Coordinates of N, CA and C in Angstrom, one line a residue:
X918 N -0.4 15.2 6.3 CA -0.2 15.6 4.9 C -0.9 14.6 4.0
X919 N -1.0 13.4 4.4 CA -1.8 12.4 3.6 C -3.2 12.7 3.5
X920 N -3.8 13.1 4.6 CA -5.2 13.5 4.7 C -5.5 14.7 3.7
X921 N -4.6 15.6 3.8 CA -4.7 16.8 2.9 C -4.6 16.4 1.4
X922 N -3.7 15.5 1.1 CA -3.6 15.0 -0.2 C -4.9 14.4 -0.7
X923 N -5.5 13.5 0.1 CA -6.8 12.9 -0.3 C -7.9 13.9 -0.5
X924 N -8.0 14.9 0.4 CA -9.0 15.9 0.3 C -8.8 16.7 -0.9
X925 N -7.6 17.1 -1.2 CA -7.2 17.9 -2.4 C -7.6 17.1 -3.7
X926 N -7.2 15.8 -3.7 CA -7.5 15.0 -4.8 C -9.0 14.9 -5.1
X927 N -9.8 14.7 -4.1 CA -11.2 14.7 -4.3 C -11.8 16.0 -4.7
X928 N -11.4 17.1 -4.1 CA -11.9 18.4 -4.4 C -11.5 18.9 -5.8
X929 N -10.4 18.4 -6.3 CA -10.1 18.7 -7.7 C -10.5 17.7 -8.7
X930 N -11.4 16.8 -8.3 CA -12.0 15.8 -9.2 C -10.9 15.0 -9.9
X931 N -9.8 14.6 -9.2 CA -8.8 13.8 -9.8 C -9.4 12.4 -10.0
X932 N -9.2 11.8 -11.2 CA -9.7 10.5 -11.5 C -9.2 9.4 -10.5
X933 N -10.1 8.5 -10.2 CA -9.8 7.5 -9.2 C -8.6 6.7 -9.5
X934 N -8.4 6.3 -10.8 CA -7.3 5.5 -11.2 C -6.0 6.3 -11.0
X935 N -6.0 7.6 -11.1 CA -4.8 8.4 -10.9 C -4.5 8.4 -9.4
X936 N -5.6 8.6 -8.6 CA -5.4 8.6 -7.1 C -4.8 7.3 -6.6
X937 N -5.3 6.2 -7.2 CA -4.8 4.9 -6.8 C -3.4 4.7 -7.1
X938 N -3.0 5.1 -8.3 CA -1.6 5.0 -8.8 C -0.7 5.9 -7.9
X939 N -1.1 7.1 -7.6 CA -0.3 8.0 -6.8 C -0.1 7.5 -5.4
X940 N -1.2 6.9 -4.8 CA -1.1 6.3 -3.5 C -0.1 5.1 -3.4
X941 N -0.1 4.4 -4.5 CA 0.8 3.2 -4.5 C 2.2 3.5 -4.9
X942 N 2.4 4.4 -5.9 CA 3.7 4.6 -6.5 C 3.9 6.0 -6.9
X943 N 3.3 7.0 -6.3 CA 3.4 8.4 -6.6 C 4.9 8.9 -6.6
X944 N 5.6 8.5 -5.6 CA 7.0 9.0 -5.5 C 7.9 8.4 -6.6
X945 N 7.5 7.3 -7.2 CA 8.3 6.8 -8.3 C 7.7 7.3 -9.6
X946 N 6.4 7.5 -9.7 CA 5.9 8.1 -11.0 C 6.2 9.5 -11.2
X947 N 6.3 10.3 -10.1 CA 6.6 11.7 -10.2 C 7.7 12.0 -9.1
X948 N 8.9 11.6 -9.4 CA 10.0 11.8 -8.3 C 10.3 13.2 -8.0
X949 N 10.1 14.2 -8.8 CA 10.4 15.6 -8.5 C 9.2 16.3 -7.9
X950 N 8.1 15.7 -7.7 CA 6.9 16.3 -7.1 C 6.9 16.0 -5.6
X951 N 7.2 16.9 -4.8 CA 7.2 16.6 -3.3 C 5.8 16.3 -2.8
X952 N 4.8 16.7 -3.5 CA 3.4 16.3 -3.0 C 3.1 14.8 -3.1
X953 N 3.9 14.1 -3.9 CA 3.7 12.7 -4.1 C 4.2 11.9 -2.8
X954 N 5.1 12.6 -2.1 CA 5.5 12.0 -0.8 C 4.3 11.8 0.1
X955 N 3.4 12.8 0.1 CA 2.2 12.7 0.9 C 1.3 11.6 0.4
X956 N 1.2 11.5 -0.9 CA 0.3 10.5 -1.5 C 0.6 9.1 -1.1
X957 N 1.9 8.8 -1.0 CA 2.3 7.4 -0.6 C 2.2 7.2 0.9
X958 N 1.7 8.2 1.6 CA 1.4 8.1 3.0 C 0.4 6.9 3.3
X959 N -0.4 6.6 2.3 CA -1.2 5.4 2.4 C -0.4 4.2 2.8
X960 N 0.7 4.0 2.2 CA 1.6 2.8 2.4 C 2.2 2.8 3.8
X961 N 2.3 4.0 4.4 CA 3.0 4.1 5.7 C 2.0 4.1 6.9
X962 N 0.7 3.9 6.6 CA -0.3 3.9 7.6 C -0.5 2.6 8.3
X963 N 0.5 1.8 8.4 CA 0.5 0.5 9.0 C 1.0 0.5 10.5
X964 N 0.9 -0.6 11.2 CA 1.3 -0.6 12.6 C 2.8 -1.0 12.8
X965 N 3.5 -1.2 11.8 CA 4.9 -1.8 12.0 C 5.9 -0.7 12.3
X966 N 6.7 -0.9 13.3 CA 7.7 0.0 13.7 C 8.9 -0.8 14.2
X967 N 10.1 -0.5 13.7 CA 11.3 -1.3 14.1 C 11.8 -0.8 15.4
X968 N 12.0 -1.7 16.4 CA 12.6 -1.3 17.6 C 13.8 -2.2 17.9
X969 N 14.5 -1.9 18.9 CA 15.7 -2.7 19.2 C 15.4 -4.1 19.7
X970 N 14.1 -4.3 19.9 CA 13.7 -5.7 20.4 C 13.3 -6.6 19.2
X971 N 13.5 -6.1 18.0 CA 13.2 -7.0 16.8 C 14.3 -7.0 15.8
X972 N 14.3 -7.9 14.9 CA 15.3 -8.0 13.9 C 14.8 -7.1 12.7
X973 N 15.6 -6.3 12.2 CA 15.2 -5.3 11.2 C 14.7 -6.0 10.0
X974 N 15.3 -7.0 9.5 CA 14.8 -7.7 8.3 C 13.4 -8.3 8.5
X975 N 13.2 -8.8 9.7 CA 11.9 -9.4 10.0 C 10.8 -8.3 10.1
X976 N 11.1 -7.2 10.7 CA 10.2 -6.1 10.9 C 9.8 -5.6 9.5
X977 N 10.8 -5.5 8.6 CA 10.6 -5.0 7.3 C 9.7 -5.9 6.5
X978 N 9.9 -7.2 6.6 CA 9.1 -8.2 5.9 C 7.6 -8.2 6.4
X979 N 7.4 -8.0 7.7 CA 6.1 -7.9 8.3 C 5.4 -6.7 7.7
X980 N 6.1 -5.6 7.6 CA 5.6 -4.4 7.1 C 5.2 -4.5 5.6
X981 N 6.1 -5.2 4.8 CA 5.8 -5.4 3.4 C 4.6 -6.3 3.2
X982 N 4.5 -7.3 4.1 CA 3.3 -8.2 4.0 C 2.0 -7.4 4.3
X983 N 2.1 -6.6 5.3 CA 0.9 -5.8 5.6 C 0.5 -4.8 4.5
X984 N 1.5 -4.2 3.9 CA 1.3 -3.2 2.8 C 0.7 -4.0 1.6
X985 N 1.2 -5.2 1.3 CA 0.7 -6.0 0.2 C -0.8 -6.3 0.4
X986 N -1.1 -6.7 1.6 CA -2.5 -7.0 1.9 C -3.4 -5.8 1.9
X987 N -2.9 -4.7 2.4 CA -3.7 -3.4 2.5 C -4.0 -2.9 1.0
X988 N -3.1 -3.1 0.1 CA -3.3 -2.7 -1.3 C -4.4 -3.6 -1.9
X989 N -4.3 -4.9 -1.6 CA -5.3 -5.8 -2.1 C -6.6 -5.6 -1.6
X990 N -6.8 -5.3 -0.3 CA -8.1 -5.1 0.3 C -8.6 -3.8 -0.2
X991 N -7.8 -2.7 -0.3 CA -8.3 -1.4 -0.7 C -8.6 -1.3 -2.1
X992 N -7.7 -1.8 -3.0 CA -7.9 -1.5 -4.4 C -8.4 -2.7 -5.2
X993 N -8.4 -3.9 -4.6 CA -8.9 -5.1 -5.3 C -10.1 -5.8 -4.6
X994 N -10.4 -5.2 -3.4 CA -11.4 -5.8 -2.5 C -11.2 -7.3 -2.3
X995 N -10.0 -7.6 -2.1 CA -9.7 -9.1 -1.9 C -8.5 -9.2 -0.9
X996 N -8.7 -10.0 0.1 CA -7.7 -10.3 1.1 C -6.6 -11.0 0.4
X997 N -5.4 -10.6 0.5 CA -4.2 -11.3 -0.1 C -3.4 -12.0 0.9
X998 N -3.7 -11.8 2.2 CA -2.8 -12.4 3.2 C -2.8 -14.0 3.1
X999 N -3.9 -14.6 2.7 CA -3.8 -16.1 2.5 C -2.8 -16.5 1.5
X1000 N -2.6 -15.7 0.5 CA -1.6 -16.1 -0.6 C -0.2 -16.0 -0.1
X1001 N 0.0 -15.5 1.1 CA 1.3 -15.5 1.7 C 1.8 -16.9 1.9
X1002 N 0.9 -17.8 2.2 CA 1.3 -19.2 2.4 C 1.0 -20.2 1.3
X1003 N -0.1 -19.9 0.6 CA -0.6 -20.8 -0.4 C -1.3 -20.1 -1.5
X1004 N -1.5 -20.7 -2.6 CA -2.3 -20.1 -3.7 C -3.7 -19.7 -3.2
X1005 N -4.2 -18.6 -3.7 CA -5.5 -18.1 -3.3 C -6.5 -19.1 -3.7
X1006 N -7.5 -19.3 -2.9 CA -8.5 -20.4 -3.1 C -9.4 -20.1 -4.3
X1007 N -9.8 -18.8 -4.4 CA -10.8 -18.5 -5.4 C -10.4 -17.6 -6.5
X1008 N -9.3 -16.9 -6.3 CA -8.8 -15.9 -7.3 C -7.4 -16.3 -7.8
X1009 N -6.9 -15.8 -8.9 CA -5.6 -16.2 -9.5 C -4.4 -15.6 -8.8
X1010 N -4.4 -15.5 -7.5 CA -3.3 -14.9 -6.8 C -2.5 -16.1 -6.2
X1011 N -1.2 -16.2 -6.5 CA -0.4 -17.3 -6.0 C 0.5 -16.8 -4.9
X1012 N 1.0 -17.8 -4.2 CA 2.0 -17.5 -3.1 C 3.3 -16.9 -3.7
X1013 N 3.6 -17.4 -4.9 CA 4.8 -16.9 -5.6 C 4.6 -15.4 -5.9
X1014 N 3.4 -15.0 -6.4 CA 3.1 -13.6 -6.6 C 3.2 -12.7 -5.4
X1015 N 2.7 -13.3 -4.3 CA 2.6 -12.5 -3.0 C 4.0 -12.2 -2.6

């Protein structure tokens, strides 16, 4: 359904800033629109899955770290993973912000 959302957005000439906002927070921006569940599929496209062999809180944090970096790479063209431990070397991203 995420792929269908992306194709539909481009075919209807949806402005890129709206596509970006919907992919990051569509379910919060439009809570009654079930199509926005598909839009935030971007955030769920990561490798993290909780199993009985891991601690749930740790798995969630790994997933959140991955999502934060994916948003930075995709929409800011900047790796944010380094700010996980220290302030970004060249840009104004801090470890606190991460």
